[in-house]
Amino acid sequence: MVNREYLAMLGNKSVIRELSEYANARGKEIGYENVFDFSLGNPSVPAPDSYRDISVRLLQEEEPLNLHGYNPTMGDPRVKQKVAESLNNRFGMSYTAEHIFPTAGAAGAIAHALRCVTEPDEEVMVFAPYFSEYGAYIRGARASIKVVPIKADDFQINFEAAEAVFNEKTAAVLINTPNNPSGAVYTEETLRRLAQVLTEKSAQYGHTIFLISDEPYREIVFDGKKQAYPAKFYPHTLTCYSFSKSLSVPGERVGYVAVSPDCEQADKMVAMMGQISRGLGHNCPSSLPMLAAAYCLEDTADLAVYETNMNLLYDTFKELGFTVPRPGGTFYIMPKALEDDAVAFCKKALKYDLVFVPGNGFEAPGFFRVAYCVNTEKVERSLSAIRRFVEAEYPNR
Amino acid sequence: MVNREYLAMLGNKSVIRELSEYANARGKEIGYENVFDFSLGNPSVPAPDSYRDISVRLLQEEEPLNLHGYNPTMGDPRVKQKVAESLNNRFGMSYTAEHIFPTAGAAGAIAHALRCVTEPDEEVMVFAPYFSEYGAYIRGARASIKVVPIKADDFQINFEAAEAVFNEKTAAVLINTPNNPSGAVYTEETLRRLAQVLTEKSAQYGHTIFLISDEPYREIVFDGKKQAYPAKFYPHTLTCYSFSKSLSVPGERVGYVAVSPDCEQADKMVAMMGQISRGLGHNCPSSLPMLAAAYCLEDTADLAVYETNMNLLYDTFKELGFTVPRPGGTFYIMPKALEDDAVAFCKKALKYDLVFVPGNGFEAPGFFRVAYCVNTEKVERSLSAIRRFVEAEYPNR
């Protein structure tokens, strides 16, 4: 008999993937350039030349047995050292190499972090809107996901609603800033208040509540601002990172967990992740892509296009009367639909070859996500389609 | 609170790793070239030039967004197609791309295969001697490992002993041929009898018992022979492969599961693996290394050195009076120690700077493993140390 749980999961098709498949099919009819496919969060700018150049140089100059050899269980020491130094320089932290666990992307990072700080049947709190894979990640660690409803005016944290979700089984809180799907950048004020709440609740329940901070969009922040570094505000933080977006290399699966030096059991966490890896079949990220990324820590792909696209879409949505918090970063924007049922709204948009994702899957019903990691030229062409759609379908908005 | 189970695992240090650390420390004293470190299964020959050349060409010529972009959940279609064709050509199978699931090495492959075909608390049978990580892999899938004792004369399968281990909870059998740690290559006769037993037991218990075949050493077979392909003998086979040994790229973490076309639920297995990946944080192997490997499917590193090393060691062990089945492949040999306690035997060998691994961790007590993935020149120098060790410590053997 095959495993019944995984067999049953085959029925649940991801809405995002269904929409993306629709967009591809429609693209075959009318040309993909004419489908305004805003469904998928795939980077649209190429990796920086430095990433290619260092990869080629490593292949040509490093001893193949060293370059392609097994990494130690807890990761390549060169990578760990470079990541620690870069985080210390950028965010005033005091990581050592021993606090860094290289992983296969943010998914690998979160898989290890969750298993470190939860027991089966404990709870992990997330704040809506949240990345729809979090449920699978948390269930994979045999913990339960508990969702705090959205704060609709600015997509910061809804602390009032969180109050009712905390309980003695809360083991960790998983945040994502800059946020997929809302584009919100948590402010220093939000992070400070979160730290205060976590400190109070930890004291109240007699155990540390850990913060897992998922930060793949850290480098995509608009208006010349920076994302405040969550681990600066709360000691018990496991920072999860992926180079997928900053270097536009999502397929290479490279990232890390950084365990805050003042975190409970900070000196044991990375060794625990080494043990966790064995059962997951993870065994370190791939050597060459990880080492190449570690040599490009201060580089990024040309991320400015995302801000250009955001401004074009934000201005258009505002002008058309949408309620829409202005994104502080990422390549997502999440306006309120023009009718209560965002699924119906997105279905109507398809008639205009506009592919939006209803917010339901992110636990933000009534909203829809627009992933503008596409060419600016296409975004510009989409604006008139958006106008036509809204004026025809919602004349009395 | 951090997770107690993983915290407790920190106490259990791997014997192999302890010995390897001893060898490194000793190497600092007397020069690593003077330590005959036979502890670790790390390939000792460089990756073939073709692997480097295709990697460089892909970096220089492919569109970076394609090369480094997200793979589909079930893997890069080009990789899947190439792997299927190669297996069909080499082994007369009839895989299609849909039967292939690219993974991060054999560890990733086994992690997915195990979860596909077991329910929590079911049993997975392994045959001693077996790779010591199998316990972690199987516990990671929440199943139980059940060990069939060794067949000491030739390290083939001990079918008589297996009879007592089969029961209605047996969900799968996990084999490894060519075998780490024994070097045994399962014969056609062994594989045919295994298929017959699995067919009978499946009928007896009213459910299919799956075969998971772990084959990272498939390309390292001696005397001009070939490893018979286990999936040819039994339809319900999930073949797990890694390019770590054939291409000498263990750090790049590339491999696959091939689901036999006649396997129960063959058309659903790869989709199930896609679902399993989500909870594991796996999400496909790294793009560039996997694609490069797929372009080198018919290539290998220069593997002949392993056969040269095996013959030198085998002849010496035989001459010195050891009981030792001659390996058919891999880069391991597993002689019987010259006293009942192989741990004591290996401890004495350390005095002669010979680092062997006692068979206890592989459930082959009384035996020891010699990993001869080292330079032939070093193997040659080790022979006189082996002679001195045996003659001084076991003069009356």
mmCIF file of N, CA and C in Angstrom, chain B residues 89-177:
data_model
loop_
_atom_site.group_PDB
_atom_site.id
_atom_site.type_symbol
_atom_site.label_atom_id
_atom_site.label_comp_id
_atom_site.label_asym_id
_atom_site.label_seq_id
_atom_site.Cartn_x
_atom_site.Cartn_y
_atom_site.Cartn_z
ATOM 1 N N ASN B 89 17.838 2.491 -22.240
ATOM 2 C CA ASN B 89 18.891 1.965 -23.119
ATOM 3 C C ASN B 89 19.793 0.984 -22.395
ATOM 4 N N ARG B 90 20.140 1.320 -21.173
ATOM 5 C CA ARG B 90 21.134 0.494 -20.477
ATOM 6 C C ARG B 90 20.526 -0.780 -19.903
ATOM 7 N N PHE B 91 19.276 -0.700 -19.453
ATOM 8 C CA PHE B 91 18.728 -1.830 -18.697
ATOM 9 C C PHE B 91 17.447 -2.406 -19.302
ATOM 10 N N GLY B 92 17.107 -1.960 -20.490
ATOM 11 C CA GLY B 92 15.920 -2.523 -21.145
ATOM 12 C C GLY B 92 14.632 -2.234 -20.393
ATOM 13 N N MET B 93 14.578 -1.084 -19.727
ATOM 14 C CA MET B 93 13.351 -0.708 -19.021
ATOM 15 C C MET B 93 12.464 0.105 -19.960
ATOM 16 N N SER B 94 11.284 0.496 -19.467
ATOM 17 C CA SER B 94 10.410 1.317 -20.309
ATOM 18 C C SER B 94 9.884 2.519 -19.516
ATOM 19 N N TYR B 95 10.817 3.182 -18.824
ATOM 20 C CA TYR B 95 10.465 4.403 -18.093
ATOM 21 C C TYR B 95 10.060 5.508 -19.074
ATOM 22 N N THR B 96 9.145 6.359 -18.634
ATOM 23 C CA THR B 96 8.960 7.641 -19.315
ATOM 24 C C THR B 96 9.432 8.725 -18.342
ATOM 25 N N ALA B 97 9.489 9.962 -18.826
ATOM 26 C CA ALA B 97 9.912 11.070 -17.962
ATOM 27 C C ALA B 97 9.058 11.130 -16.697
ATOM 28 N N GLU B 98 7.796 10.722 -16.810
ATOM 29 C CA GLU B 98 6.868 10.817 -15.671
ATOM 30 C C GLU B 98 7.200 9.837 -14.547
ATOM 31 N N HIS B 99 8.088 8.888 -14.796
ATOM 32 C CA HIS B 99 8.484 7.948 -13.746
ATOM 33 C C HIS B 99 9.724 8.411 -12.981
ATOM 34 N N ILE B 100 10.284 9.541 -13.371
ATOM 35 C CA ILE B 100 11.563 9.979 -12.794
ATOM 36 C C ILE B 100 11.340 11.206 -11.906
ATOM 37 N N PHE B 101 11.869 11.140 -10.686
ATOM 38 C CA PHE B 101 11.780 12.277 -9.758
ATOM 39 C C PHE B 101 13.201 12.685 -9.358
ATOM 40 N N PRO B 102 13.686 13.823 -9.886
ATOM 41 C CA PRO B 102 15.050 14.259 -9.547
ATOM 42 C C PRO B 102 15.124 14.667 -8.067
ATOM 43 N N THR B 103 16.223 14.308 -7.424
ATOM 44 C CA THR B 103 16.360 14.549 -5.987
ATOM 45 C C THR B 103 17.748 15.064 -5.633
ATOM 46 N N ALA B 104 17.853 15.564 -4.396
ATOM 47 C CA ALA B 104 19.145 15.943 -3.840
ATOM 48 C C ALA B 104 19.858 14.667 -3.374
ATOM 49 N N GLY B 105 20.545 14.016 -4.293
ATOM 50 C CA GLY B 105 21.326 12.821 -3.970
ATOM 51 C C GLY B 105 20.477 11.622 -3.598
ATOM 52 N N ALA B 106 21.161 10.543 -3.203
ATOM 53 C CA ALA B 106 20.450 9.318 -2.825
ATOM 54 C C ALA B 106 19.713 9.513 -1.510
ATOM 55 N N ALA B 107 20.252 10.325 -0.616
ATOM 56 C CA ALA B 107 19.569 10.565 0.661
ATOM 57 C C ALA B 107 18.202 11.182 0.413
ATOM 58 N N GLY B 108 18.147 12.168 -0.474
ATOM 59 C CA GLY B 108 16.867 12.765 -0.835
ATOM 60 C C GLY B 108 15.961 11.754 -1.529
ATOM 61 N N ALA B 109 16.550 10.926 -2.375
ATOM 62 C CA ALA B 109 15.762 9.924 -3.096
ATOM 63 C C ALA B 109 15.120 8.937 -2.117
ATOM 64 N N ILE B 110 15.933 8.431 -1.185
ATOM 65 C CA ILE B 110 15.408 7.440 -0.235
ATOM 66 C C ILE B 110 14.372 8.086 0.688
ATOM 67 N N ALA B 111 14.605 9.341 1.078
ATOM 68 C CA ALA B 111 13.637 10.039 1.936
ATOM 69 C C ALA B 111 12.267 10.076 1.272
ATOM 70 N N HIS B 112 12.231 10.357 -0.026
ATOM 71 C CA HIS B 112 10.947 10.417 -0.734
ATOM 72 C C HIS B 112 10.367 9.020 -0.959
ATOM 73 N N ALA B 113 11.205 8.090 -1.381
ATOM 74 C CA ALA B 113 10.719 6.731 -1.666
ATOM 75 C C ALA B 113 10.115 6.105 -0.413
ATOM 76 N N LEU B 114 10.804 6.258 0.717
ATOM 77 C CA LEU B 114 10.303 5.662 1.964
ATOM 78 C C LEU B 114 8.939 6.222 2.344
ATOM 79 N N ARG B 115 8.789 7.541 2.234
ATOM 80 C CA ARG B 115 7.521 8.162 2.624
ATOM 81 C C ARG B 115 6.379 7.764 1.697
ATOM 82 N N CYS B 116 6.716 7.475 0.441
ATOM 83 C CA CYS B 116 5.694 7.047 -0.528
ATOM 84 C C CYS B 116 5.081 5.715 -0.153
ATOM 85 N N VAL B 117 5.878 4.803 0.352
ATOM 86 C CA VAL B 117 5.417 3.404 0.430
ATOM 87 C C VAL B 117 5.318 2.891 1.859
ATOM 88 N N THR B 118 5.372 3.786 2.836
ATOM 89 C CA THR B 118 5.168 3.356 4.218
ATOM 90 C C THR B 118 4.136 4.246 4.890
ATOM 91 N N GLU B 119 3.433 3.659 5.847
ATOM 92 C CA GLU B 119 2.618 4.419 6.790
ATOM 93 C C GLU B 119 3.413 4.473 8.096
ATOM 94 N N PRO B 120 3.164 5.486 8.932
ATOM 95 C CA PRO B 120 3.841 5.515 10.224
ATOM 96 C C PRO B 120 3.652 4.174 10.951
ATOM 97 N N ASP B 121 4.722 3.697 11.566
ATOM 98 C CA ASP B 121 4.733 2.457 12.358
ATOM 99 C C ASP B 121 4.784 1.179 11.527
ATOM 100 N N GLU B 122 4.787 1.284 10.211
ATOM 101 C CA GLU B 122 5.070 0.093 9.420
ATOM 102 C C GLU B 122 6.575 -0.183 9.459
ATOM 103 N N GLU B 123 6.949 -1.316 8.870
ATOM 104 C CA GLU B 123 8.345 -1.749 8.970
ATOM 105 C C GLU B 123 9.048 -1.738 7.613
ATOM 106 N N VAL B 124 10.324 -1.399 7.661
ATOM 107 C CA VAL B 124 11.174 -1.479 6.475
ATOM 108 C C VAL B 124 12.307 -2.448 6.786
ATOM 109 N N MET B 125 12.450 -3.462 5.938
ATOM 110 C CA MET B 125 13.465 -4.493 6.157
ATOM 111 C C MET B 125 14.766 -4.109 5.457
ATOM 112 N N VAL B 126 15.869 -4.252 6.170
ATOM 113 C CA VAL B 126 17.188 -4.065 5.554
ATOM 114 C C VAL B 126 18.030 -5.307 5.844
ATOM 115 N N PHE B 127 19.017 -5.536 5.002
ATOM 116 C CA PHE B 127 19.878 -6.698 5.155
ATOM 117 C C PHE B 127 21.256 -6.256 5.630
ATOM 118 N N ALA B 128 21.678 -6.797 6.775
ATOM 119 C CA ALA B 128 23.023 -6.487 7.247
ATOM 120 C C ALA B 128 24.032 -7.170 6.333
ATOM 121 N N PRO B 129 25.210 -6.578 6.141
ATOM 122 C CA PRO B 129 25.585 -5.257 6.638
ATOM 123 C C PRO B 129 24.936 -4.160 5.801
ATOM 124 N N TYR B 130 24.556 -3.075 6.447
ATOM 125 C CA TYR B 130 23.862 -2.003 5.715
ATOM 126 C C TYR B 130 24.436 -0.640 6.105
ATOM 127 N N PHE B 131 24.274 0.315 5.202
ATOM 128 C CA PHE B 131 24.755 1.687 5.390
ATOM 129 C C PHE B 131 24.127 2.262 6.658
ATOM 130 N N SER B 132 24.961 2.781 7.533
ATOM 131 C CA SER B 132 24.491 3.103 8.880
ATOM 132 C C SER B 132 23.475 4.250 8.922
ATOM 133 N N GLU B 133 23.360 5.043 7.872
ATOM 134 C CA GLU B 133 22.352 6.106 7.871
ATOM 135 C C GLU B 133 20.937 5.588 7.598
ATOM 136 N N TYR B 134 20.798 4.343 7.169
ATOM 137 C CA TYR B 134 19.451 3.832 6.875
ATOM 138 C C TYR B 134 18.520 3.958 8.082
ATOM 139 N N GLY B 135 19.056 3.770 9.275
ATOM 140 C CA GLY B 135 18.236 3.902 10.481
ATOM 141 C C GLY B 135 17.631 5.292 10.573
ATOM 142 N N ALA B 136 18.462 6.315 10.365
ATOM 143 C CA ALA B 136 17.977 7.698 10.431
ATOM 144 C C ALA B 136 16.961 7.958 9.322
ATOM 145 N N TYR B 137 17.228 7.448 8.130
ATOM 146 C CA TYR B 137 16.294 7.675 7.016
ATOM 147 C C TYR B 137 14.922 7.075 7.345
ATOM 148 N N ILE B 138 14.945 5.854 7.855
ATOM 149 C CA ILE B 138 13.685 5.137 8.088
ATOM 150 C C ILE B 138 12.929 5.752 9.267
ATOM 151 N N ARG B 139 13.641 6.082 10.344
ATOM 152 C CA ARG B 139 12.982 6.761 11.474
ATOM 153 C C ARG B 139 12.435 8.121 11.031
ATOM 154 N N GLY B 140 13.147 8.782 10.129
ATOM 155 C CA GLY B 140 12.687 10.076 9.608
ATOM 156 C C GLY B 140 11.340 9.953 8.915
ATOM 157 N N ALA B 141 11.093 8.798 8.316
ATOM 158 C CA ALA B 141 9.800 8.553 7.665
ATOM 159 C C ALA B 141 8.780 7.993 8.656
ATOM 160 N N ARG B 142 9.153 7.931 9.941
ATOM 161 C CA ARG B 142 8.284 7.450 11.023
ATOM 162 C C ARG B 142 7.971 5.952 10.901
ATOM 163 N N ALA B 143 8.784 5.219 10.162
ATOM 164 C CA ALA B 143 8.639 3.766 10.095
ATOM 165 C C ALA B 143 9.716 3.134 10.986
ATOM 166 N N SER B 144 9.677 1.800 11.118
ATOM 167 C CA SER B 144 10.662 1.097 11.942
ATOM 168 C C SER B 144 11.608 0.303 11.059
ATOM 169 N N ILE B 145 12.861 0.269 11.457
ATOM 170 C CA ILE B 145 13.842 -0.527 10.722
ATOM 171 C C ILE B 145 13.889 -1.934 11.313
ATOM 172 N N LYS B 146 13.885 -2.939 10.445
ATOM 173 C CA LYS B 146 14.017 -4.332 10.881
ATOM 174 C C LYS B 146 15.191 -4.938 10.128
ATOM 175 N N VAL B 147 16.124 -5.487 10.883
ATOM 176 C CA VAL B 147 17.397 -5.895 10.289
ATOM 177 C C VAL B 147 17.471 -7.420 10.158
ATOM 178 N N VAL B 148 17.807 -7.879 8.961
ATOM 179 C CA VAL B 148 18.070 -9.304 8.730
ATOM 180 C C VAL B 148 19.576 -9.524 8.889
ATOM 181 N N PRO B 149 19.990 -10.490 9.714
ATOM 182 C CA PRO B 149 21.427 -10.684 9.959
ATOM 183 C C PRO B 149 22.211 -11.023 8.692
ATOM 184 N N ILE B 150 23.523 -10.871 8.781
ATOM 185 C CA ILE B 150 24.386 -11.067 7.607
ATOM 186 C C ILE B 150 24.457 -12.530 7.172
ATOM 187 N N LYS B 151 24.835 -12.690 5.933
ATOM 188 C CA LYS B 151 25.235 -13.999 5.393
ATOM 189 C C LYS B 151 26.746 -13.880 5.226
ATOM 190 N N ALA B 152 27.478 -14.454 6.175
ATOM 191 C CA ALA B 152 28.887 -14.096 6.347
ATOM 192 C C ALA B 152 29.792 -14.615 5.239
ATOM 193 N N ASP B 153 29.382 -15.664 4.527
ATOM 194 C CA ASP B 153 30.328 -16.228 3.553
ATOM 195 C C ASP B 153 30.484 -15.376 2.301
ATOM 196 N N ASP B 154 29.402 -14.674 1.903
ATOM 197 C CA ASP B 154 29.514 -13.891 0.663
ATOM 198 C C ASP B 154 28.750 -12.567 0.711
ATOM 199 N N PHE B 155 28.147 -12.241 1.831
ATOM 200 C CA PHE B 155 27.391 -10.985 1.986
ATOM 201 C C PHE B 155 26.258 -10.827 0.981
ATOM 202 N N GLN B 156 25.754 -11.969 0.433
ATOM 203 C CA GLN B 156 24.504 -11.901 -0.317
ATOM 204 C C GLN B 156 23.372 -11.857 0.722
ATOM 205 N N ILE B 157 22.131 -12.082 0.308
ATOM 206 C CA ILE B 157 21.005 -11.957 1.236
ATOM 207 C C ILE B 157 20.798 -13.258 2.018
ATOM 208 N N ASN B 158 20.592 -13.112 3.309
ATOM 209 C CA ASN B 158 20.329 -14.261 4.177
ATOM 210 C C ASN B 158 18.815 -14.539 4.187
ATOM 211 N N PHE B 159 18.371 -15.288 3.175
ATOM 212 C CA PHE B 159 16.923 -15.491 3.016
ATOM 213 C C PHE B 159 16.314 -16.308 4.161
ATOM 214 N N GLU B 160 17.087 -17.231 4.705
ATOM 215 C CA GLU B 160 16.574 -18.034 5.818
ATOM 216 C C GLU B 160 16.251 -17.115 7.000
ATOM 217 N N ALA B 161 17.178 -16.225 7.305
ATOM 218 C CA ALA B 161 16.955 -15.327 8.432
ATOM 219 C C ALA B 161 15.836 -14.323 8.139
ATOM 220 N N ALA B 162 15.678 -13.955 6.867
ATOM 221 C CA ALA B 162 14.632 -12.990 6.501
ATOM 222 C C ALA B 162 13.247 -13.547 6.823
ATOM 223 N N GLU B 163 13.114 -14.855 6.652
ATOM 224 C CA GLU B 163 11.825 -15.514 6.874
ATOM 225 C C GLU B 163 11.215 -15.117 8.225
ATOM 226 N N ALA B 164 12.069 -15.019 9.245
ATOM 227 C CA ALA B 164 11.582 -14.705 10.600
ATOM 228 C C ALA B 164 11.290 -13.220 10.795
ATOM 229 N N VAL B 165 11.686 -12.399 9.857
ATOM 230 C CA VAL B 165 11.529 -10.943 10.027
ATOM 231 C C VAL B 165 10.294 -10.422 9.285
ATOM 232 N N PHE B 166 9.946 -11.070 8.178
ATOM 233 C CA PHE B 166 8.728 -10.669 7.451
ATOM 234 C C PHE B 166 7.505 -10.802 8.350
ATOM 235 N N ASN B 167 6.599 -9.842 8.241
ATOM 236 C CA ASN B 167 5.301 -9.973 8.898
ATOM 237 C C ASN B 167 4.327 -9.022 8.218
ATOM 238 N N GLU B 168 3.111 -8.965 8.702
ATOM 239 C CA GLU B 168 2.097 -8.177 7.977
ATOM 240 C C GLU B 168 2.374 -6.669 8.005
ATOM 241 N N LYS B 169 3.306 -6.228 8.881
ATOM 242 C CA LYS B 169 3.659 -4.798 8.904
ATOM 243 C C LYS B 169 4.814 -4.458 7.959
ATOM 244 N N THR B 170 5.378 -5.462 7.294
ATOM 245 C CA THR B 170 6.482 -5.196 6.368
ATOM 246 C C THR B 170 5.953 -4.425 5.155
ATOM 247 N N ALA B 171 6.353 -3.177 5.033
ATOM 248 C CA ALA B 171 5.863 -2.348 3.933
ATOM 249 C C ALA B 171 6.854 -2.324 2.779
ATOM 250 N N ALA B 172 8.138 -2.406 3.096
ATOM 251 C CA ALA B 172 9.151 -2.271 2.046
ATOM 252 C C ALA B 172 10.436 -2.953 2.481
ATOM 253 N N VAL B 173 11.230 -3.283 1.476
ATOM 254 C CA VAL B 173 12.567 -3.828 1.695
ATOM 255 C C VAL B 173 13.540 -2.861 1.027
ATOM 256 N N LEU B 174 14.569 -2.490 1.771
ATOM 257 C CA LEU B 174 15.549 -1.513 1.263
ATOM 258 C C LEU B 174 16.873 -2.230 1.045
ATOM 259 N N ILE B 175 17.287 -2.329 -0.220
ATOM 260 C CA ILE B 175 18.563 -2.984 -0.519
ATOM 261 C C ILE B 175 19.568 -1.983 -1.074
ATOM 262 N N ASN B 176 20.824 -2.386 -1.082
ATOM 263 C CA ASN B 176 21.909 -1.525 -1.546
ATOM 264 C C ASN B 176 22.939 -2.424 -2.224
ATOM 265 N N THR B 177 22.922 -2.362 -3.554
ATOM 266 C CA THR B 177 23.863 -3.176 -4.311
ATOM 267 C C THR B 177 24.359 -2.401 -5.511
#
